[in-house]
mmCIF file of C-alpha atoms in Angstrom:
data_model
loop_
_atom_site.group_PDB
_atom_site.id
_atom_site.type_symbol
_atom_site.label_atom_id
_atom_site.label_comp_id
_atom_site.label_asym_id
_atom_site.label_seq_id
_atom_site.Cartn_x
_atom_site.Cartn_y
_atom_site.Cartn_z
ATOM 1 C CA MET A 16 36.478 -0.103 63.069
ATOM 2 C CA ASN A 17 38.570 3.049 63.433
ATOM 3 C CA ALA A 18 40.782 1.893 60.577
ATOM 4 C CA ILE A 19 37.797 1.578 58.210
ATOM 5 C CA TRP A 20 36.503 4.966 59.242
ATOM 6 C CA ASP A 21 39.959 6.502 58.777
ATOM 7 C CA SER A 22 40.228 5.019 55.266
ATOM 8 C CA ILE A 23 36.816 6.444 54.328
ATOM 9 C CA VAL A 24 37.759 9.878 55.643
ATOM 10 C CA THR A 25 41.080 9.711 53.845
ATOM 11 C CA PHE A 26 39.346 8.778 50.585
ATOM 12 C CA PHE A 27 36.963 11.736 50.763
ATOM 13 C CA VAL A 28 39.748 14.125 51.766
ATOM 14 C CA GLU A 29 42.189 13.003 49.087
ATOM 15 C CA PHE A 30 39.585 12.525 46.335
ATOM 16 C CA PRO A 31 40.124 15.113 43.529
ATOM 17 C CA TRP A 32 36.778 16.819 43.965
ATOM 18 C CA LEU A 33 37.898 19.905 42.055
ATOM 19 C CA SER A 34 38.903 17.792 39.051
ATOM 20 C CA LEU A 35 35.546 16.001 39.206
ATOM 21 C CA LEU A 36 33.667 19.285 39.284
ATOM 22 C CA ILE A 37 35.695 20.627 36.370
ATOM 23 C CA ALA A 38 35.102 17.373 34.441
ATOM 24 C CA LEU A 39 31.361 17.649 35.084
ATOM 25 C CA GLY A 40 31.552 21.287 34.003
ATOM 26 C CA ILE A 41 33.253 20.269 30.759
ATOM 27 C CA PHE A 42 30.553 17.662 30.109
ATOM 28 C CA THR A 43 27.844 20.256 30.848
ATOM 29 C CA ILE A 44 29.471 22.706 28.423
ATOM 30 C CA PHE A 45 29.310 20.075 25.682
ATOM 31 C CA LEU A 46 25.629 19.518 26.452
ATOM 32 C CA LEU A 47 24.987 23.262 26.246
ATOM 33 C CA PHE A 48 26.990 23.541 23.032
ATOM 34 C CA ARG A 49 24.957 20.643 21.626
ATOM 35 C CA LYS A 50 21.788 22.610 22.346
ATOM 36 C CA ILE A 51 23.221 25.746 20.727
ATOM 37 C CA PHE A 52 24.539 23.821 17.712
ATOM 38 C CA ILE A 53 21.287 21.996 17.011
ATOM 39 C CA THR A 54 19.097 25.030 17.640
ATOM 40 C CA TYR A 55 21.098 27.682 15.809
ATOM 41 C CA LEU A 56 24.243 26.610 13.941
ATOM 42 C CA PHE A 57 22.720 23.455 12.496
ATOM 43 C CA LYS A 58 19.709 25.412 11.221
ATOM 44 C CA ILE A 59 22.016 28.016 9.667
ATOM 45 C CA ILE A 60 24.065 25.314 7.904
ATOM 46 C CA LEU A 61 20.850 23.629 6.816
ATOM 47 C CA GLY A 62 19.484 26.916 5.469
ATOM 48 C CA LEU A 63 22.660 27.559 3.472
ATOM 49 C CA SER A 64 22.496 24.037 2.072
ATOM 50 C CA ARG A 65 18.891 24.558 0.955
ATOM 51 C CA LYS A 66 19.771 27.856 -0.712
ATOM 52 C CA THR A 67 22.388 26.093 -2.815
ATOM 53 C CA HIS A 68 19.711 23.554 -3.865
ATOM 54 C CA ALA A 69 22.017 20.721 -2.785
ATOM 55 C CA THR A 70 19.120 18.468 -1.852
ATOM 56 C CA LEU A 71 21.258 15.373 -1.271
ATOM 57 C CA LEU A 72 23.511 17.314 1.120
ATOM 58 C CA THR A 73 20.492 18.777 2.893
ATOM 59 C CA GLN A 74 19.003 15.319 3.363
ATOM 60 C CA LEU A 75 22.361 14.053 4.631
ATOM 61 C CA LEU A 76 22.438 16.791 7.270
ATOM 62 C CA LEU A 77 18.864 16.018 8.301
ATOM 63 C CA SER A 78 19.704 12.324 8.529
ATOM 64 C CA TYR A 79 22.536 13.038 10.965
ATOM 65 C CA GLU A 80 20.600 15.469 13.165
ATOM 66 C CA LYS A 81 19.833 12.930 15.926
ATOM 67 C CA PRO A 82 23.215 11.133 15.695
ATOM 68 C CA LEU A 83 24.911 14.536 16.118
ATOM 69 C CA ARG A 84 23.073 15.044 19.400
ATOM 70 C CA PHE A 85 24.595 11.840 20.752
ATOM 71 C CA LEU A 86 27.985 12.683 19.232
ATOM 72 C CA PHE A 87 28.275 15.718 21.516
ATOM 73 C CA VAL A 88 27.443 13.519 24.505
ATOM 74 C CA ILE A 89 30.083 10.927 23.567
ATOM 75 C CA ILE A 90 32.822 13.480 22.837
ATOM 76 C CA GLY A 91 31.932 15.453 25.977
ATOM 77 C CA ALA A 92 32.156 12.284 28.069
ATOM 78 C CA ARG A 93 35.574 11.426 26.624
ATOM 79 C CA VAL A 94 37.002 14.925 27.139
ATOM 80 C CA ALA A 95 35.639 15.022 30.681
ATOM 81 C CA LEU A 96 37.029 11.576 31.528
ATOM 82 C CA THR A 97 40.405 12.470 29.995
ATOM 83 C CA TYR A 98 40.602 15.611 32.129
ATOM 84 C CA PHE A 99 39.650 13.574 35.178
ATOM 85 C CA GLY A 100 42.650 11.360 34.543
ATOM 86 C CA VAL A 101 41.248 8.435 32.609
ATOM 87 C CA GLU A 102 43.729 7.464 29.879
ATOM 88 C CA PHE A 103 41.859 6.015 26.919
ATOM 89 C CA SER A 104 45.088 4.889 25.287
ATOM 90 C CA ASP A 105 45.790 2.683 28.308
ATOM 91 C CA ASN A 106 42.224 1.375 28.642
ATOM 92 C CA VAL A 107 41.509 -0.850 25.642
ATOM 93 C CA THR A 108 37.866 -1.527 26.589
ATOM 94 C CA LEU A 109 36.971 2.157 26.872
ATOM 95 C CA MET A 110 38.725 2.918 23.585
ATOM 96 C CA ARG A 111 36.838 0.161 21.812
ATOM 97 C CA LEU A 112 33.524 1.319 23.260
ATOM 98 C CA PHE A 113 34.259 4.862 22.128
ATOM 99 C CA ASN A 114 35.146 3.735 18.582
ATOM 100 C CA ALA A 115 32.111 1.436 18.410
ATOM 101 C CA SER A 116 29.801 4.266 19.452
ATOM 102 C CA LEU A 117 31.155 6.477 16.660
ATOM 103 C CA ILE A 118 30.665 3.661 14.128
ATOM 104 C CA ILE A 119 27.074 3.138 15.302
ATOM 105 C CA LEU A 120 26.311 6.857 14.983
ATOM 106 C CA GLY A 121 27.706 6.862 11.450
ATOM 107 C CA GLY A 122 25.593 3.848 10.519
ATOM 108 C CA TRP A 123 22.534 5.429 12.141
ATOM 109 C CA GLY A 124 22.820 8.502 9.937
ATOM 110 C CA LEU A 125 23.271 6.435 6.767
ATOM 111 C CA TYR A 126 20.273 4.301 7.767
ATOM 112 C CA ASN A 127 18.158 7.475 7.939
ATOM 113 C CA TYR A 128 19.643 8.758 4.685
ATOM 114 C CA VAL A 129 18.424 5.822 2.591
ATOM 115 C CA SER A 130 14.872 5.855 3.996
ATOM 116 C CA THR A 131 11.969 5.407 1.557
ATOM 117 C CA HIS A 132 10.781 9.017 1.905
ATOM 118 C CA GLY A 133 14.212 10.635 1.898
ATOM 119 C CA THR A 134 15.748 12.838 -0.757
ATOM 120 C CA PHE A 135 18.161 10.098 -1.815
ATOM 121 C CA MET A 136 15.275 7.810 -2.753
ATOM 122 C CA ALA A 137 13.530 10.734 -4.462
ATOM 123 C CA PHE A 138 16.714 11.262 -6.489
ATOM 124 C CA THR A 139 16.758 7.528 -7.308
ATOM 125 C CA LYS A 140 13.085 7.650 -8.330
ATOM 126 C CA LYS A 141 13.791 10.549 -10.678
ATOM 127 C CA LYS A 142 16.813 8.863 -12.253
ATOM 128 C CA LEU A 143 14.983 5.560 -12.769
ATOM 129 C CA GLN A 144 11.779 7.368 -13.847
ATOM 130 C CA LEU A 145 9.629 5.499 -11.311
ATOM 131 C CA SER A 146 6.145 6.456 -10.118
ATOM 132 C CA ASP A 147 5.487 7.434 -6.482
ATOM 133 C CA ASP A 148 3.720 4.159 -5.688
ATOM 134 C CA HIS A 149 6.266 1.910 -7.397
ATOM 135 C CA MET A 150 7.260 -0.969 -5.140
ATOM 136 C CA LEU A 151 10.875 -0.810 -6.312
ATOM 137 C CA LEU A 152 11.500 2.227 -4.077
ATOM 138 C CA PRO A 153 10.865 0.523 -0.704
ATOM 139 C CA PHE A 154 12.700 -2.540 -2.060
ATOM 140 C CA ILE A 155 15.839 -0.502 -2.830
ATOM 141 C CA SER A 156 15.504 1.311 0.497
ATOM 142 C CA ASN A 157 15.191 -1.943 2.460
ATOM 143 C CA ILE A 158 18.174 -3.464 0.671
ATOM 144 C CA LEU A 159 20.326 -0.382 1.330
ATOM 145 C CA ARG A 160 19.248 -0.268 4.974
ATOM 146 C CA PHE A 161 20.121 -3.939 5.378
ATOM 147 C CA VAL A 162 23.559 -3.291 3.850
ATOM 148 C CA VAL A 163 24.105 -0.335 6.214
ATOM 149 C CA ILE A 164 23.143 -2.432 9.263
ATOM 150 C CA ALA A 165 25.326 -5.343 8.130
ATOM 151 C CA LEU A 166 28.369 -3.128 7.460
ATOM 152 C CA THR A 167 27.906 -1.287 10.756
ATOM 153 C CA PHE A 168 27.617 -4.569 12.660
ATOM 154 C CA VAL A 169 30.697 -6.060 10.990
ATOM 155 C CA THR A 170 32.713 -2.863 11.567
ATOM 156 C CA VAL A 171 31.758 -2.815 15.250
ATOM 157 C CA LEU A 172 32.847 -6.442 15.571
ATOM 158 C CA SER A 173 36.138 -5.568 13.884
ATOM 159 C CA SER A 174 36.704 -2.778 16.397
ATOM 160 C CA PHE A 175 36.516 -5.429 19.145
ATOM 161 C CA ASP A 176 39.042 -7.647 17.269
ATOM 162 C CA VAL A 177 36.416 -10.258 16.416
ATOM 163 C CA ASP A 178 37.347 -12.558 13.504
ATOM 164 C CA VAL A 179 34.997 -11.100 10.896
ATOM 165 C CA ASN A 180 36.093 -13.498 8.140
ATOM 166 C CA GLY A 181 35.038 -16.507 10.156
ATOM 167 C CA PHE A 182 31.802 -14.769 11.071
ATOM 168 C CA ILE A 183 30.989 -13.999 7.430
ATOM 169 C CA ALA A 184 31.836 -17.560 6.403
ATOM 170 C CA GLY A 185 29.510 -18.812 9.112
ATOM 171 C CA LEU A 186 26.764 -16.544 7.834
ATOM 172 C CA GLY A 187 27.295 -17.919 4.330
ATOM 173 C CA LEU A 188 26.937 -21.530 5.457
ATOM 174 C CA GLY A 189 23.986 -20.647 7.638
ATOM 175 C CA GLY A 190 22.365 -18.779 4.760
ATOM 176 C CA LEU A 191 22.832 -21.780 2.473
ATOM 177 C CA ALA A 192 21.234 -24.106 5.015
ATOM 178 C CA PHE A 193 18.393 -21.651 5.530
ATOM 179 C CA ALA A 194 17.806 -21.343 1.777
ATOM 180 C CA LEU A 195 17.635 -25.122 1.383
ATOM 181 C CA ALA A 196 15.182 -25.390 4.267
ATOM 182 C CA ALA A 197 12.979 -22.579 2.993
ATOM 183 C CA GLN A 198 12.940 -23.008 -0.776
ATOM 184 C CA GLU A 199 9.271 -22.033 -1.039
ATOM 185 C CA THR A 200 9.859 -18.784 0.837
ATOM 186 C CA VAL A 201 12.881 -18.003 -1.321
ATOM 187 C CA ALA A 202 10.841 -18.730 -4.461
ATOM 188 C CA ASN A 203 8.142 -16.324 -3.265
ATOM 189 C CA PHE A 204 10.809 -13.716 -2.485
ATOM 190 C CA PHE A 205 12.259 -13.851 -5.978
ATOM 191 C CA GLY A 206 8.726 -13.897 -7.375
ATOM 192 C CA GLY A 207 8.164 -10.637 -5.503
ATOM 193 C CA ILE A 208 11.337 -9.204 -7.045
ATOM 194 C CA VAL A 209 10.047 -10.159 -10.518
ATOM 195 C CA ILE A 210 6.699 -8.459 -9.847
ATOM 196 C CA ILE A 211 8.356 -5.340 -8.443
ATOM 197 C CA THR A 212 10.932 -4.963 -11.221
ATOM 198 C CA GLU A 213 8.760 -5.909 -14.212
ATOM 199 C CA LYS A 214 5.797 -3.822 -12.960
ATOM 200 C CA PRO A 215 2.901 -5.916 -14.330
ATOM 201 C CA PHE A 216 0.624 -4.129 -11.856
ATOM 202 C CA LYS A 217 0.617 -1.762 -8.901
ATOM 203 C CA LYS A 218 -1.559 -1.058 -5.889
ATOM 204 C CA GLY A 219 -5.136 -0.238 -6.877
ATOM 205 C CA ASP A 220 -4.993 -2.013 -10.263
ATOM 206 C CA TRP A 221 -7.722 -4.400 -11.368
ATOM 207 C CA ILE A 222 -6.024 -7.605 -12.487
ATOM 208 C CA SER A 223 -7.021 -11.135 -13.407
ATOM 209 C CA SER A 224 -5.012 -14.351 -13.654
ATOM 210 C CA ALA A 225 -5.681 -18.082 -13.660
ATOM 211 C CA SER A 226 -5.906 -18.103 -9.862
ATOM 212 C CA VAL A 227 -7.554 -14.808 -8.900
ATOM 213 C CA GLU A 228 -9.276 -11.637 -10.105
ATOM 214 C CA GLY A 229 -9.752 -8.387 -8.221
ATOM 215 C CA THR A 230 -8.115 -5.168 -7.061
ATOM 216 C CA VAL A 231 -4.524 -5.189 -5.768
ATOM 217 C CA GLU A 232 -4.390 -3.931 -2.179
ATOM 218 C CA ASP A 233 -0.809 -4.688 -1.145
ATOM 219 C CA ILE A 234 2.407 -6.135 -2.573
ATOM 220 C CA THR A 235 5.069 -7.647 -0.328
ATOM 221 C CA PHE A 236 8.096 -9.796 -1.036
ATOM 222 C CA ARG A 237 6.233 -12.965 -0.100
ATOM 223 C CA SER A 238 2.712 -12.444 -1.379
ATOM 224 C CA THR A 239 0.206 -10.093 -2.997
ATOM 225 C CA LYS A 240 -3.123 -9.193 -1.387
ATOM 226 C CA ILE A 241 -6.035 -8.920 -3.806
ATOM 227 C CA ARG A 242 -9.587 -7.883 -2.939
ATOM 228 C CA THR A 243 -12.016 -9.846 -5.083
ATOM 229 C CA PHE A 244 -15.321 -8.506 -6.381
ATOM 230 C CA ASP A 245 -17.029 -10.483 -3.616
ATOM 231 C CA ASP A 246 -15.236 -8.087 -1.212
ATOM 232 C CA ALA A 247 -12.959 -10.829 0.115
ATOM 233 C CA ILE A 248 -9.175 -10.666 0.490
ATOM 234 C CA VAL A 249 -7.137 -13.333 -1.306
ATOM 235 C CA VAL A 250 -3.444 -13.661 -0.449
ATOM 236 C CA VAL A 251 -1.597 -15.085 -3.468
ATOM 237 C CA PRO A 252 2.057 -16.238 -3.167
ATOM 238 C CA ASN A 253 4.280 -14.240 -5.479
ATOM 239 C CA LYS A 254 5.701 -17.460 -6.905
ATOM 240 C CA THR A 255 2.220 -18.298 -8.229
ATOM 241 C CA LEU A 256 1.547 -14.831 -9.690
ATOM 242 C CA SER A 257 4.971 -14.541 -11.305
ATOM 243 C CA ASN A 258 4.382 -17.817 -13.189
ATOM 244 C CA GLU A 259 0.897 -16.928 -14.476
ATOM 245 C CA ALA A 260 -0.346 -14.758 -17.308
ATOM 246 C CA ILE A 261 -1.668 -11.552 -15.739
ATOM 247 C CA THR A 262 -4.202 -9.266 -17.388
ATOM 248 C CA ASN A 263 -4.100 -5.709 -16.032
ATOM 249 C CA TRP A 264 -7.490 -4.256 -16.865
ATOM 250 C CA SER A 265 -6.603 -0.922 -15.250
ATOM 251 C CA GLU A 266 -4.131 -0.309 -18.068
ATOM 252 C CA MET A 267 -6.936 -0.169 -20.653
ATOM 253 C CA ASN A 268 -6.850 2.985 -22.762
ATOM 254 C CA MET A 269 -10.408 2.360 -23.951
ATOM 255 C CA ARG A 270 -13.221 -0.070 -23.152
ATOM 256 C CA ARG A 271 -15.064 -2.428 -25.472
ATOM 257 C CA VAL A 272 -18.798 -2.637 -26.200
ATOM 258 C CA ASN A 273 -19.757 -5.755 -28.142
ATOM 259 C CA TYR A 274 -23.302 -7.030 -28.762
ATOM 260 C CA SER A 275 -25.844 -7.843 -31.443
ATOM 261 C CA ILE A 276 -29.441 -6.809 -32.112
ATOM 262 C CA GLY A 277 -31.946 -9.180 -33.628
ATOM 263 C CA VAL A 278 -34.625 -7.488 -35.761
ATOM 264 C CA GLY A 279 -37.736 -8.992 -37.327
ATOM 265 C CA GLN A 280 -37.366 -10.866 -40.595
ATOM 266 C CA GLU A 281 -40.269 -8.925 -42.047
ATOM 267 C CA THR A 282 -37.811 -6.000 -42.299
ATOM 268 C CA THR A 283 -37.068 -5.135 -45.928
ATOM 269 C CA ARG A 284 -33.571 -4.752 -47.314
ATOM 270 C CA SER A 285 -33.880 -0.982 -47.705
ATOM 271 C CA GLU A 286 -35.167 -0.604 -44.130
ATOM 272 C CA LEU A 287 -32.350 -2.739 -42.794
ATOM 273 C CA GLU A 288 -29.685 -0.926 -44.833
ATOM 274 C CA HIS A 289 -30.947 2.461 -43.717
ATOM 275 C CA ALA A 290 -31.158 1.367 -40.064
ATOM 276 C CA VAL A 291 -27.589 0.014 -40.120
ATOM 277 C CA LEU A 292 -26.323 3.204 -41.801
ATOM 278 C CA GLU A 293 -28.055 5.458 -39.246
ATOM 279 C CA ILE A 294 -26.774 3.409 -36.295
ATOM 280 C CA ARG A 295 -23.234 3.574 -37.712
ATOM 281 C CA LYS A 296 -23.469 7.371 -38.084
ATOM 282 C CA LEU A 297 -24.872 7.631 -34.563
ATOM 283 C CA VAL A 298 -22.088 5.654 -32.909
ATOM 284 C CA ILE A 299 -19.286 7.314 -34.888
ATOM 285 C CA SER A 300 -20.564 10.795 -34.025
ATOM 286 C CA HIS A 301 -20.916 10.106 -30.294
ATOM 287 C CA PRO A 302 -18.264 12.115 -28.334
ATOM 288 C CA GLY A 303 -17.616 9.238 -25.937
ATOM 289 C CA VAL A 304 -16.673 6.720 -28.647
ATOM 290 C CA VAL A 305 -13.265 6.048 -30.226
ATOM 291 C CA THR A 306 -14.178 6.713 -33.864
ATOM 292 C CA ASP A 307 -11.811 4.332 -35.643
ATOM 293 C CA THR A 308 -12.997 1.323 -33.622
ATOM 294 C CA VAL A 309 -16.651 1.398 -34.743
ATOM 295 C CA MET A 310 -17.974 -1.681 -36.570
ATOM 296 C CA ILE A 311 -21.731 -1.727 -37.306
ATOM 297 C CA TYR A 312 -22.854 -4.403 -39.810
ATOM 298 C CA PHE A 313 -25.714 -6.645 -40.829
ATOM 299 C CA ASP A 314 -24.001 -9.681 -39.419
ATOM 300 C CA GLU A 315 -25.985 -12.880 -39.897
ATOM 301 C CA PHE A 316 -29.319 -14.561 -40.451
ATOM 302 C CA GLY A 317 -30.749 -15.890 -37.197
ATOM 303 C CA GLU A 318 -33.444 -18.512 -36.928
ATOM 304 C CA THR A 319 -36.122 -15.876 -36.462
ATOM 305 C CA SER A 320 -34.229 -12.602 -36.907
ATOM 306 C CA TYR A 321 -31.696 -10.591 -38.855
ATOM 307 C CA ASN A 322 -28.773 -9.808 -36.538
ATOM 308 C CA ILE A 323 -27.042 -6.411 -36.522
ATOM 309 C CA PHE A 324 -23.505 -6.530 -35.122
ATOM 310 C CA ILE A 325 -22.555 -3.601 -32.813
ATOM 311 C CA TYR A 326 -18.893 -3.181 -31.877
ATOM 312 C CA TYR A 327 -17.027 -0.094 -30.627
ATOM 313 C CA PHE A 328 -14.775 1.186 -27.826
ATOM 314 C CA THR A 329 -15.522 3.986 -25.388
ATOM 315 C CA LYS A 330 -12.933 6.607 -24.520
ATOM 316 C CA THR A 331 -13.567 6.109 -20.816
ATOM 317 C CA VAL A 332 -12.590 2.932 -18.995
ATOM 318 C CA ALA A 333 -14.515 3.779 -15.808
ATOM 319 C CA TRP A 334 -17.271 1.240 -15.172
ATOM 320 C CA SER A 335 -20.090 3.726 -14.466
ATOM 321 C CA GLU A 336 -19.120 6.139 -17.274
ATOM 322 C CA TRP A 337 -18.864 3.199 -19.713
ATOM 323 C CA HIS A 338 -22.444 2.290 -18.831
ATOM 324 C CA ASP A 339 -23.561 5.914 -19.348
ATOM 325 C CA VAL A 340 -22.123 6.024 -22.878
ATOM 326 C CA LYS A 341 -23.567 2.637 -23.778
ATOM 327 C CA GLU A 342 -26.993 3.569 -22.397
ATOM 328 C CA GLU A 343 -27.135 6.830 -24.376
ATOM 329 C CA ILE A 344 -26.292 4.995 -27.592
ATOM 330 C CA ASN A 345 -28.803 2.211 -26.866
ATOM 331 C CA TYR A 346 -31.625 4.708 -26.383
ATOM 332 C CA ASP A 347 -30.714 6.428 -29.649
ATOM 333 C CA ILE A 348 -30.600 3.045 -31.433
ATOM 334 C CA LEU A 349 -34.123 2.317 -30.183
ATOM 335 C CA ASP A 350 -35.266 5.675 -31.596
ATOM 336 C CA ILE A 351 -33.693 4.850 -34.981
ATOM 337 C CA LEU A 352 -35.277 1.398 -35.144
ATOM 338 C CA SER A 353 -38.633 2.805 -34.086
ATOM 339 C CA LYS A 354 -38.417 5.552 -36.704
ATOM 340 C CA GLU A 355 -37.582 2.999 -39.409
ATOM 341 C CA GLY A 356 -40.424 0.733 -38.262
ATOM 342 C CA VAL A 357 -38.000 -2.092 -37.436
ATOM 343 C CA SER A 358 -38.979 -4.395 -34.565
ATOM 344 C CA VAL A 359 -36.459 -5.833 -32.078
ATOM 345 C CA LEU A 360 -37.031 -9.553 -31.564
ATOM 346 C CA LYS A 361 -34.493 -10.299 -28.857
ATOM 347 C CA PRO A 362 -32.730 -8.285 -26.171
ATOM 348 C CA ILE A 363 -29.233 -6.985 -26.621
ATOM 349 C CA VAL A 364 -26.700 -9.712 -25.737
ATOM 350 C CA VAL A 365 -23.401 -8.478 -24.295
ATOM 351 C CA PHE A 366 -20.338 -10.643 -24.803
ATOM 352 C CA ASP A 367 -17.915 -8.699 -22.608
ATOM 353 C CA SER A 368 -16.645 -11.387 -20.226
ATOM 354 C CA HIS A 369 -15.796 -8.905 -17.467
ATOM 355 C CA GLU A 370 -19.140 -7.311 -16.739
ATOM 356 C CA HIS A 371 -19.583 -9.416 -13.614
ATOM 357 C CA GLU A 372 -17.447 -7.063 -11.518
ATOM 358 C CA GLN A 373 -20.520 -4.927 -10.548
ATOM 359 C CA HIS A 374 -20.282 -2.300 -7.835
ATOM 360 C CA GLN A 375 -16.996 -3.505 -6.299
ATOM 361 C CA LEU A 376 -14.970 -2.252 -9.275
ATOM 362 C CA GLU A 377 -16.950 0.994 -9.328
ATOM 363 C CA LYS A 378 -15.988 1.456 -5.676
ATOM 364 C CA ALA A 379 -12.333 0.671 -6.441
ATOM 365 C CA GLU A 380 -12.212 3.174 -9.329
ATOM 366 C CA SER A 381 -13.641 5.947 -7.156
#
C-alpha cells in the first residue's frame, strides 16, 4: 500500500506541471488570437477584398470563416502538445489525425464556396445567362458539392494509407450493380437532367402534356410536382415528362380569342357587310388587341343563320385581363349589331380548348 502511495506522490512531484501550464497558456493564446483574427483582422481583410470588387475572393474568405476558427484550435493544440513534449514526427497516428483535420477543413470551405446562393454560383449564373429560378444552378451546386465531399473523403483515406485505388474500383462495381438494380430511378434522374438543361418549363409555369396539365410547383431529379386546376398535386416521374410533348402556356406572348356569331338570315347583304366592317374596325382599334392578328369575316351559311367569324389575339395573357378585353369587345359588338338592326340567333361559341382552367389559373398568375 505504501508503495502505491509513494508512486502516486512521485508522479505528482515529478510531473512537469510548469510545462503543462505553459502548454495550456499557448493553447489559450491561440484561442484569443482566433477571437482577435475573426473579429478584427478577418473583417479588415474582407473589407479590403470588397473594395477591390473581387467578389469571388470575398466569397472564398466568407466560405472559410468557420473552418478558420477550427484551424486556430488545431494549430494551437499541436503547438501546445509539441511544447509539452509530444513528438508528432514519432507518433504516426497523431500526425495522420492532424493532416486529416486540415484536409477536412479545406473541403469544408470549398463545400461552402460552391453553395447555391454563393458568389461562385452567381458568377456561373451570369456566365451561362441563367435566370434566378433556373434549376440548373442547384444541380451544378449539388454536383460540385458531391465532388468536394468525394475528393475530401478519398484524400483523408489516402492520409491514413488506405488503398484508394481498390476503394474506387469497389465503388465503380457497386455503382454498376446499383444502376442495374435501379434502372427506373436512373431513367428518372436523367429525365430530370433533360428537363433542367433544356428548360421546357420552370416553377410557376402552366404546362400541359399527355399525362397532366397544371401549374409546376417543384422540380427534382426524380419527379416534377404539378398542381392541377382541381387543386390537386400530381407527381409525374421525369422519365415520363421528358418523353412527352409539353406545351408551356405561360410562354405565350399573346392569347387567342376565337368564336363565331350567328345572325338572322333576314339580314340583307348591305347590313351584313356594314356590320362586319364595323366589327373589324372595332377590334383592330382596341388597345388590348394585337392588330395584325385580327380576322373578322362573313364565314359561312348556317342552317338558320349567317355566321360571322371572329378571330384575334389579346396583348395580355393573364386569364382575368383576357376576359376583360373580350368582354369589352363583345359589348361593343352587340351595340354595332343593334345599331345595324341585325339579330343574333345563337350565343357566341368559344373554341379555345383551354378555358376550363377557371379560377385556379387566375390564382396561379397572381
